[in-house]
Coordinates of N, CA, C and O in Angstrom, one line a residue:
M21 N 32.0 219.6 112.0 CA 31.2 218.8 112.9 C 29.9 219.6 113.1 O 29.9 220.7 113.4
E22 N 28.8 218.9 112.8 CA 27.5 219.5 112.9 C 26.7 218.9 114.1 O 26.8 217.7 114.3
F23 N 26.0 219.7 114.8 CA 25.2 219.3 115.9 C 23.8 219.9 115.8 O 23.7 221.1 115.5
E24 N 22.8 219.1 115.9 CA 21.4 219.6 115.7 C 21.1 220.7 116.8 O 20.5 221.7 116.5
L25 N 21.6 220.5 118.0 CA 21.4 221.5 119.0 C 21.9 222.9 118.6 O 21.3 223.9 118.8
V26 N 23.1 222.9 118.0 CA 23.7 224.2 117.5 C 22.8 224.8 116.4 O 22.5 226.0 116.5
R27 N 22.4 224.0 115.5 CA 21.5 224.5 114.4 C 20.2 225.1 115.0 O 19.8 226.1 114.6
E28 N 19.6 224.3 115.9 CA 18.4 224.8 116.5 C 18.6 226.1 117.4 O 17.8 227.0 117.3
A29 N 19.7 226.1 118.1 CA 20.0 227.3 118.9 C 20.2 228.5 118.0 O 19.7 229.6 118.3
E30 N 20.9 228.4 116.9 CA 21.1 229.5 116.0 C 19.8 229.9 115.3 O 19.5 231.1 115.2
R31 N 19.0 229.0 115.0 CA 17.7 229.3 114.4 C 16.8 230.1 115.3 O 16.2 231.0 115.0
E32 N 16.8 229.6 116.6 CA 16.0 230.3 117.6 C 16.5 231.6 118.2 O 15.8 232.5 118.5
L33 N 17.8 231.6 118.4 CA 18.4 232.8 119.1 C 19.0 233.9 118.3 O 19.1 235.0 118.7
M34 N 19.5 233.5 117.1 CA 20.3 234.6 116.3 C 19.4 235.8 116.0 O 19.9 236.9 116.1
P35 N 18.1 235.6 115.6 CA 17.3 236.9 115.4 C 17.3 237.8 116.6 O 17.4 239.0 116.5
A36 N 17.1 237.2 117.8 CA 17.0 238.0 119.0 C 18.4 238.6 119.3 O 18.4 239.8 119.7
L37 N 19.4 237.9 119.1 CA 20.8 238.4 119.3 C 21.1 239.6 118.4 O 21.7 240.6 118.8
Y38 N 20.6 239.5 117.1 CA 20.8 240.6 116.2 C 20.0 241.8 116.6 O 20.5 243.0 116.5
D39 N 18.8 241.6 117.1 CA 18.0 242.7 117.6 C 18.7 243.4 118.8 O 18.7 244.6 118.9
I40 N 19.2 242.6 119.7 CA 20.0 243.1 120.9 C 21.2 243.9 120.4 O 21.4 245.0 120.9
C41 N 21.9 243.4 119.4 CA 23.0 244.1 118.8 C 22.7 245.4 118.3 O 23.3 246.4 118.6
Q42 N 21.6 245.5 117.5 CA 21.1 246.8 116.9 C 20.8 247.8 118.0 O 21.1 249.0 117.9
S43 N 20.1 247.3 119.0 CA 19.7 248.2 120.1 C 20.9 248.7 120.9 O 21.0 249.9 121.2
L44 N 21.9 247.9 121.1 CA 23.1 248.3 121.8 C 23.9 249.3 121.0 O 24.6 250.2 121.5
R45 N 23.9 249.1 119.7 CA 24.7 250.0 118.8 C 24.1 251.4 118.9 O 24.8 252.4 118.9
S46 N 22.8 251.5 119.1 CA 22.1 252.8 119.2 C 22.4 253.4 120.6 O 22.7 254.6 120.7
E47 N 22.4 252.6 121.6 CA 22.6 253.1 123.0 C 24.0 253.3 123.4 O 24.3 254.1 124.3
L48 N 24.9 252.5 122.8 CA 26.3 252.6 123.2 C 27.1 252.9 121.9 O 27.9 252.1 121.4
P49 N 27.0 254.2 121.4 CA 27.6 254.5 120.1 C 29.2 254.3 120.0 O 29.7 254.1 119.0
D50 N 29.8 254.4 121.2 CA 31.3 254.3 121.2 C 31.8 252.9 121.2 O 32.9 252.6 121.0
A51 N 30.9 251.9 121.5 CA 31.2 250.5 121.5 C 31.2 249.9 120.1 O 30.3 250.3 119.3
K52 N 32.0 248.9 119.9 CA 31.9 248.1 118.7 C 31.1 246.9 119.1 O 31.6 246.0 119.9
V53 N 29.9 246.7 118.5 CA 29.0 245.6 118.9 C 28.9 244.7 117.8 O 28.7 245.1 116.6
R54 N 29.0 243.4 118.1 CA 28.9 242.4 117.0 C 28.2 241.1 117.6 O 28.2 240.9 118.8
V55 N 27.6 240.4 116.7 CA 27.0 239.1 117.1 C 28.0 238.0 116.7 O 28.7 238.1 115.7
F56 N 28.1 237.0 117.5 CA 29.1 235.9 117.2 C 28.4 234.5 117.4 O 27.5 234.4 118.1
S57 N 29.0 233.6 116.7 CA 28.6 232.2 116.8 C 29.8 231.3 116.4 O 30.2 231.4 115.3
S58 N 30.3 230.6 117.4 CA 31.6 229.8 117.0 C 31.7 228.5 117.9 O 31.2 228.5 119.0
T59 N 32.2 227.5 117.3 CA 32.4 226.2 117.9 C 33.9 226.1 118.4 O 34.8 226.6 117.7
G60 N 34.1 225.5 119.5 CA 35.4 225.2 120.0 C 35.5 223.8 120.6 O 34.5 223.1 120.7
G61 N 36.7 223.4 120.8 CA 37.0 222.2 121.4 C 36.7 221.0 120.5 O 36.5 219.9 121.0
T62 N 36.8 221.2 119.2 CA 36.5 220.1 118.3 C 37.5 218.9 118.3 O 37.2 217.8 117.9
A63 N 38.7 219.2 118.9 CA 39.7 218.1 119.0 C 39.5 217.4 120.4 O 40.3 216.5 120.7
T64 N 38.5 217.8 121.2 CA 38.3 217.2 122.5 C 37.1 216.3 122.4 O 36.3 216.3 121.5
P65 N 36.9 215.4 123.4 CA 35.7 214.6 123.5 C 34.4 215.3 123.6 O 33.4 214.8 123.2
N66 N 34.4 216.5 124.1 CA 33.2 217.3 124.2 C 33.3 218.7 123.7 O 33.6 219.7 124.5
P67 N 33.1 218.9 122.4 CA 33.1 220.3 121.9 C 32.0 221.2 122.5 O 31.1 220.6 123.1
W68 N 32.1 222.5 122.3 CA 31.1 223.4 122.7 C 30.8 224.4 121.6 O 31.5 224.4 120.6
H69 N 29.8 225.2 121.8 CA 29.5 226.2 120.9 C 29.0 227.4 121.7 O 28.2 227.3 122.6
L70 N 29.5 228.6 121.3 CA 29.1 229.8 122.0 C 28.5 230.8 121.0 O 29.0 230.9 119.8
L71 N 27.4 231.4 121.4 CA 26.8 232.4 120.5 C 26.4 233.6 121.4 O 26.1 233.4 122.6
G72 N 26.4 234.8 120.9 CA 26.0 235.9 121.7 C 26.3 237.2 121.0 O 26.4 237.3 119.8
V73 N 26.4 238.2 121.9 CA 26.7 239.6 121.5 C 27.9 240.1 122.2 O 27.9 240.0 123.5
A74 N 28.9 240.6 121.5 CA 30.1 241.1 122.2 C 30.1 242.6 122.0 O 29.8 243.2 120.9
C75 N 30.4 243.3 123.1 CA 30.6 244.8 123.1 C 32.0 245.1 123.4 O 32.5 244.9 124.5
R76 N 32.7 245.6 122.4 CA 34.1 246.0 122.6 C 34.2 247.5 122.8 O 33.7 248.3 122.0
L77 N 34.8 247.9 123.9 CA 35.0 249.3 124.1 C 36.2 249.9 123.3 O 37.0 249.1 122.9
P78 N 36.2 251.2 123.0 CA 37.3 251.7 122.3 C 38.6 251.3 123.0 O 38.6 251.3 124.3
D79 N 39.6 250.9 122.3 CA 40.8 250.3 122.9 C 41.4 251.3 123.8 O 41.6 252.5 123.5
L80 N 41.8 250.8 125.0 CA 42.6 251.6 125.9 C 44.1 251.4 125.5 O 44.4 250.5 124.8
P81 N 44.9 252.3 125.9 CA 46.3 252.2 125.4 C 47.0 250.9 125.7 O 47.8 250.4 125.0
D82 N 46.6 250.2 126.8 CA 47.3 249.0 127.2 C 46.5 247.7 127.2 O 47.1 246.7 127.5
R83 N 45.3 247.8 126.8 CA 44.5 246.5 126.7 C 43.2 246.7 125.9 O 42.7 247.8 125.8
M84 N 42.6 245.5 125.5 CA 41.3 245.5 124.9 C 40.3 245.2 126.0 O 40.6 244.5 127.0
V85 N 39.1 245.8 125.9 CA 38.1 245.7 126.9 C 36.8 245.2 126.1 O 36.3 245.9 125.3
E86 N 36.3 244.0 126.5 CA 35.2 243.5 125.8 C 34.3 242.7 126.8 O 34.8 241.8 127.5
A87 N 33.0 243.0 126.8 CA 32.0 242.3 127.6 C 31.1 241.5 126.6 O 30.9 242.0 125.5
Q88 N 30.6 240.4 127.0 CA 29.8 239.6 126.1 C 28.6 239.0 126.8 O 28.6 238.6 128.0
L89 N 27.4 239.0 126.1 CA 26.3 238.3 126.5 C 26.4 236.9 125.8 O 26.5 236.9 124.5
T90 N 26.6 235.9 126.5 CA 27.0 234.6 125.9 C 25.9 233.5 126.2 O 25.5 233.3 127.3
V91 N 25.6 232.7 125.2 CA 24.8 231.5 125.3 C 25.8 230.4 125.1 O 26.4 230.3 124.0
D92 N 26.0 229.5 126.0 CA 27.0 228.5 126.0 C 26.3 227.1 125.9 O 25.5 226.7 126.7
L93 N 26.6 226.4 124.8 CA 26.1 225.1 124.5 C 27.4 224.2 124.8 O 28.3 224.2 124.0
S94 N 27.3 223.4 125.9 CA 28.5 222.6 126.2 C 28.2 221.1 126.2 O 27.1 220.7 126.1
R95 N 29.3 220.4 126.3 CA 29.2 218.9 126.3 C 28.4 218.3 125.2 O 27.5 217.5 125.4
L96 N 28.7 218.8 124.0 CA 27.8 218.5 122.8 C 27.9 217.0 122.4 O 26.9 216.6 121.8
N97 N 28.9 216.3 122.8 CA 29.0 214.9 122.5 C 28.5 213.9 123.6 O 28.4 212.7 123.4
S98 N 28.1 214.5 124.7 CA 27.7 213.6 125.8 C 26.4 214.0 126.4 O 25.4 213.4 126.0
A99 N 26.4 214.9 127.3 CA 25.1 215.3 128.0 C 25.0 216.8 127.7 O 25.3 217.6 128.6
P100 N 24.5 217.2 126.5 CA 24.5 218.6 126.2 C 23.8 219.5 127.2 O 22.8 219.1 127.8
A101 N 24.4 220.7 127.5 CA 23.9 221.6 128.5 C 23.9 223.0 127.9 O 24.6 223.3 127.0
L102 N 23.0 223.8 128.5 CA 22.9 225.2 128.1 C 23.2 226.1 129.3 O 22.8 225.8 130.4
D103 N 23.8 227.3 129.0 CA 24.0 228.3 130.0 C 23.9 229.6 129.3 O 24.1 229.7 128.1
A104 N 23.6 230.7 130.1 CA 23.6 232.0 129.5 C 24.1 233.0 130.6 O 23.6 232.9 131.7
Y105 N 25.0 233.9 130.2 CA 25.6 234.8 131.2 C 26.2 236.0 130.5 O 26.3 236.0 129.2
V106 N 26.5 237.0 131.3 CA 27.3 238.1 130.8 C 28.7 238.0 131.4 O 28.8 237.8 132.6
M107 N 29.7 238.1 130.5 CA 31.0 237.9 131.0 C 32.0 238.8 130.3 O 31.7 239.4 129.3
W108 N 33.2 238.9 130.9 CA 34.3 239.7 130.3 C 35.1 238.8 129.5 O 35.4 237.6 129.9
D109 N 35.6 239.2 128.4 CA 36.6 238.5 127.6 C 37.8 238.2 128.4 O 38.2 239.0 129.2
W110 N 38.5 237.1 128.1 CA 39.6 236.7 128.9 C 40.8 237.7 128.8 O 41.4 238.0 129.8
A111 N 41.0 238.3 127.7 CA 42.1 239.3 127.6 C 41.7 240.5 128.5 O 42.6 241.1 129.0
T112 N 40.5 240.8 128.6 CA 40.1 241.9 129.5 C 40.4 241.6 130.9 O 40.9 242.4 131.7
I113 N 40.1 240.4 131.3 CA 40.4 239.9 132.7 C 41.9 240.0 133.0 O 42.3 240.6 134.0
V114 N 42.7 239.5 132.1 CA 44.1 239.5 132.3 C 44.7 240.9 132.4 O 45.4 241.3 133.3
G115 N 44.2 241.8 131.5 CA 44.7 243.2 131.5 C 44.3 243.9 132.7 O 45.0 244.7 133.3
T116 N 43.0 243.7 133.1 CA 42.5 244.5 134.3 C 43.2 244.0 135.5 O 43.6 244.8 136.4
E117 N 43.4 242.7 135.7 CA 44.1 242.2 136.9 C 45.5 242.7 136.9 O 46.0 243.1 138.0
A118 N 46.2 242.8 135.8 CA 47.5 243.3 135.8 C 47.5 244.8 136.2 O 48.4 245.2 136.9
N119 N 46.6 245.6 135.7 CA 46.5 247.0 136.0 C 46.1 247.2 137.5 O 46.6 248.2 138.1
L120 N 45.2 246.4 138.0 CA 44.7 246.7 139.4 C 45.5 246.0 140.4 O 45.5 246.3 141.6
G121 N 46.3 244.9 140.0 CA 47.0 244.1 140.9 C 46.1 243.4 141.9 O 46.4 243.1 143.0
D122 N 44.9 243.0 141.4 CA 43.9 242.4 142.2 C 43.0 241.5 141.3 O 43.0 241.7 140.0
E123 N 42.4 240.5 141.8 CA 41.5 239.6 141.0 C 40.2 240.3 140.8 O 39.7 241.0 141.6
V124 N 39.6 240.0 139.6 CA 38.3 240.5 139.3 C 37.3 239.4 138.9 O 37.7 238.3 138.6
E125 N 36.0 239.8 138.9 CA 35.0 238.8 138.5 C 34.9 238.7 137.0 O 34.9 239.7 136.3
Q126 N 34.9 237.5 136.5 CA 34.8 237.3 135.0 C 33.3 237.3 134.6 O 33.0 237.9 133.6
V127 N 32.4 236.7 135.4 CA 31.0 236.7 135.1 C 30.3 237.8 135.9 O 30.4 237.9 137.1
E128 N 29.5 238.6 135.1 CA 28.8 239.7 135.7 C 27.4 239.3 136.1 O 26.9 239.8 137.1
A129 N 26.7 238.4 135.4 CA 25.4 238.0 135.7 C 25.1 236.6 135.0 O 25.7 236.4 133.9
R130 N 24.3 235.8 135.6 CA 24.0 234.5 135.0 C 22.5 234.4 134.9 O 21.7 234.9 135.8
L131 N 22.0 233.6 133.9 CA 20.6 233.3 133.8 C 20.3 232.1 134.8 O 19.2 232.1 135.4
F132 N 21.1 231.2 134.8 CA 20.9 230.0 135.7 C 22.0 229.9 136.7 O 23.1 230.4 136.5
A133 N 21.8 229.2 137.8 CA 22.8 229.0 138.8 C 23.9 228.1 138.3 O 25.1 228.2 138.7
R134 N 23.6 227.2 137.4 CA 24.6 226.3 136.8 C 24.0 225.9 135.4 O 22.8 226.0 135.2
P135 N 24.8 225.3 134.5 CA 24.2 224.9 133.2 C 23.1 223.9 133.4 O 23.1 223.1 134.4
V136 N 22.1 224.0 132.5 CA 20.9 223.1 132.6 C 21.0 222.1 131.4 O 21.6 222.5 130.4
P137 N 20.4 221.0 131.6 CA 20.3 220.0 130.5 C 19.7 220.7 129.3 O 18.6 221.3 129.4
A138 N 20.3 220.5 128.1 CA 19.7 221.0 126.9 C 18.4 220.3 126.5 O 18.3 219.1 126.6
S139 N 17.4 221.1 126.2 CA 16.1 220.6 125.7 C 15.4 221.8 125.0 O 15.9 222.9 125.1
D140 N 14.3 221.5 124.3 CA 13.6 222.5 123.6 C 13.1 223.5 124.6 O 13.1 224.7 124.4
E141 N 12.6 223.0 125.7 CA 12.1 223.9 126.8 C 13.2 224.9 127.3 O 12.9 226.1 127.5
A142 N 14.4 224.3 127.6 CA 15.5 225.1 128.1 C 15.9 226.2 127.0 O 16.1 227.3 127.4
L143 N 15.9 225.8 125.8 CA 16.2 226.7 124.7 C 15.2 227.9 124.6 O 15.6 229.0 124.5
Q144 N 13.9 227.5 124.8 CA 12.9 228.6 124.7 C 13.0 229.5 126.0 O 12.8 230.7 125.9
M145 N 13.4 228.9 127.1 CA 13.6 229.7 128.3 C 14.7 230.7 128.1 O 14.6 231.9 128.5
V146 N 15.8 230.2 127.5 CA 16.9 231.1 127.3 C 16.5 232.2 126.3 O 16.7 233.4 126.6
K147 N 15.8 231.9 125.2 CA 15.3 232.9 124.3 C 14.4 233.9 124.9 O 14.6 235.1 124.7
A148 N 13.5 233.5 125.8 CA 12.6 234.4 126.4 C 13.3 235.3 127.5 O 12.9 236.4 127.8
S149 N 14.4 234.8 128.0 CA 15.1 235.5 129.1 C 16.3 236.3 128.7 O 16.9 237.0 129.5
L150 N 16.6 236.3 127.4 CA 17.8 237.1 126.9 C 17.7 238.5 127.4 O 18.7 239.1 127.7
P151 N 16.5 239.2 127.3 CA 16.4 240.6 127.8 C 16.9 240.8 129.2 O 17.3 241.9 129.5
L152 N 16.8 239.8 130.0 CA 17.3 239.9 131.4 C 18.8 240.1 131.5 O 19.3 240.7 132.5
L153 N 19.5 239.7 130.5 CA 20.9 239.8 130.4 C 21.4 241.1 129.8 O 22.6 241.5 129.9
V154 N 20.5 241.8 129.1 CA 20.9 243.1 128.4 C 21.3 244.2 129.4 O 22.3 244.8 129.2
G155 N 20.5 244.3 130.5 CA 20.9 245.3 131.5 C 22.2 245.1 132.1 O 23.0 246.1 132.1
P156 N 22.6 243.9 132.6 CA 23.9 243.7 133.1 C 25.0 243.9 132.1 O 26.1 244.4 132.4
L157 N 24.7 243.6 130.8 CA 25.7 243.8 129.7 C 26.0 245.3 129.6 O 27.1 245.8 129.5
K158 N 24.9 246.1 129.5 CA 25.0 247.6 129.4 C 25.7 248.2 130.6 O 26.6 249.0 130.4
S159 N 25.4 247.7 131.8 CA 26.1 248.2 133.0 C 27.6 247.9 132.9 O 28.4 248.8 133.3
A160 N 27.9 246.7 132.5 CA 29.3 246.3 132.5 C 30.1 247.2 131.5 O 31.1 247.7 131.7
V161 N 29.5 247.4 130.3 CA 30.1 248.2 129.2 C 30.2 249.6 129.7 O 31.3 250.3 129.5
R162 N 29.2 250.2 130.3 CA 29.3 251.6 130.7 C 30.3 251.8 131.8 O 31.0 252.8 131.9
R163 N 30.4 250.8 132.7 CA 31.5 250.8 133.8 C 32.8 250.7 133.2 O 33.8 251.4 133.6
G164 N 33.0 249.9 132.1 CA 34.3 249.8 131.4 C 35.3 248.9 131.9 O 36.4 248.8 131.4
F165 N 35.0 248.2 133.0 CA 36.0 247.2 133.6 C 35.2 246.2 134.5 O 34.2 246.6 135.0
P166 N 35.8 245.1 134.7 CA 35.2 244.1 135.6 C 35.2 244.5 137.0 O 36.1 245.3 137.4
R167 N 34.3 244.0 137.8 CA 34.3 244.3 139.3 C 35.4 243.5 139.9 O 35.7 242.4 139.6
R168 N 36.0 244.1 141.0 CA 37.0 243.4 141.8 C 36.3 242.3 142.6 O 35.1 242.5 143.0
K169 N 36.9 241.2 142.8 CA 36.4 240.1 143.6 C 36.1 240.7 144.9 O 36.9 241.4 145.5
G170 N 34.9 240.3 145.5 CA 34.5 240.7 146.8 C 33.7 242.0 146.8 O 33.3 242.4 147.9
T171 N 33.6 242.7 145.7 CA 32.8 243.9 145.7 C 31.3 243.5 145.5 O 31.0 242.4 145.0
P172 N 30.4 244.4 145.9 CA 29.0 244.0 145.9 C 28.5 243.6 144.4 O 28.9 244.3 143.5
D173 N 27.8 242.6 144.4 CA 27.2 242.1 143.1 C 25.9 242.9 142.8 O 25.0 242.9 143.6
P174 N 25.8 243.5 141.6 CA 24.6 244.3 141.3 C 23.4 243.3 141.1 O 22.3 243.8 141.1
H175 N 23.6 242.0 141.0 CA 22.6 241.0 140.9 C 22.8 240.0 142.0 O 23.4 239.0 141.8
P176 N 22.3 240.3 143.2 CA 22.7 239.6 144.4 C 22.4 238.1 144.4 O 23.1 237.3 145.0
S177 N 21.5 237.6 143.6 CA 21.2 236.2 143.6 C 22.3 235.5 142.7 O 22.4 234.3 142.6
G178 N 23.1 236.3 142.0 CA 24.1 235.7 141.1 C 23.5 235.5 139.7 O 24.1 235.1 138.8
R179 N 22.2 235.8 139.6 CA 21.5 235.6 138.3 C 20.9 236.9 137.8 O 20.4 237.7 138.6
A180 N 20.8 237.0 136.5 CA 20.2 238.3 136.0 C 18.7 238.4 136.4 O 18.0 237.4 136.4
G181 N 18.4 239.5 136.9 CA 17.0 239.7 137.3 C 16.7 239.1 138.7 O 15.6 239.4 139.2
G182 N 17.6 238.4 139.2 CA 17.3 237.8 140.6 C 16.3 236.7 140.6 O 15.8 236.3 141.6
G183 N 16.0 236.1 139.5 CA 14.9 235.1 139.4 C 15.5 233.7 139.9 O 16.6 233.6 140.2
D184 N 14.6 232.8 140.0 CA 14.9 231.4 140.4 C 15.0 230.4 139.3 O 14.7 229.2 139.5
K185 N 15.3 230.8 138.1 CA 15.4 229.9 137.0 C 16.6 228.9 137.2 O 17.7 229.4 137.4
E186 N 16.3 227.7 137.2 CA 17.4 226.7 137.2 C 17.1 225.5 136.4 O 16.0 225.2 136.2

């Protein structure tokens, strides 16, 4: 299944994501850093596509720990939307909650308060704003685990850099 939005996003964002990946490899030598781009939900009415940079920490004895800077292209068959955020991999969330016995935050930082309608302008805004998500990704990886729910958010507005992008 091919979507013009996905092709355009990859054309516009992948070079910047590879640059971020290279920078993180230098700054976080113990992390396994990779760029990803994958489609999901193809058997549903509204598939999605995710692209970004994943930082996997050296395996702990009982779980995998991975944080991701993710650009989310959703609702590809109806009203396409864009979102960008730093999040923890689902396996990390489950393992951390099991170890802590408490709920944790999955999303560390967001570019937007909620997904925005996909457009060339929105895609360019995401491209220009990717550096705002690098700091929260590095902080998450250096901390090595998700924040407990209810702990202070290092980005009080809920968005990377505290801006008003919506």
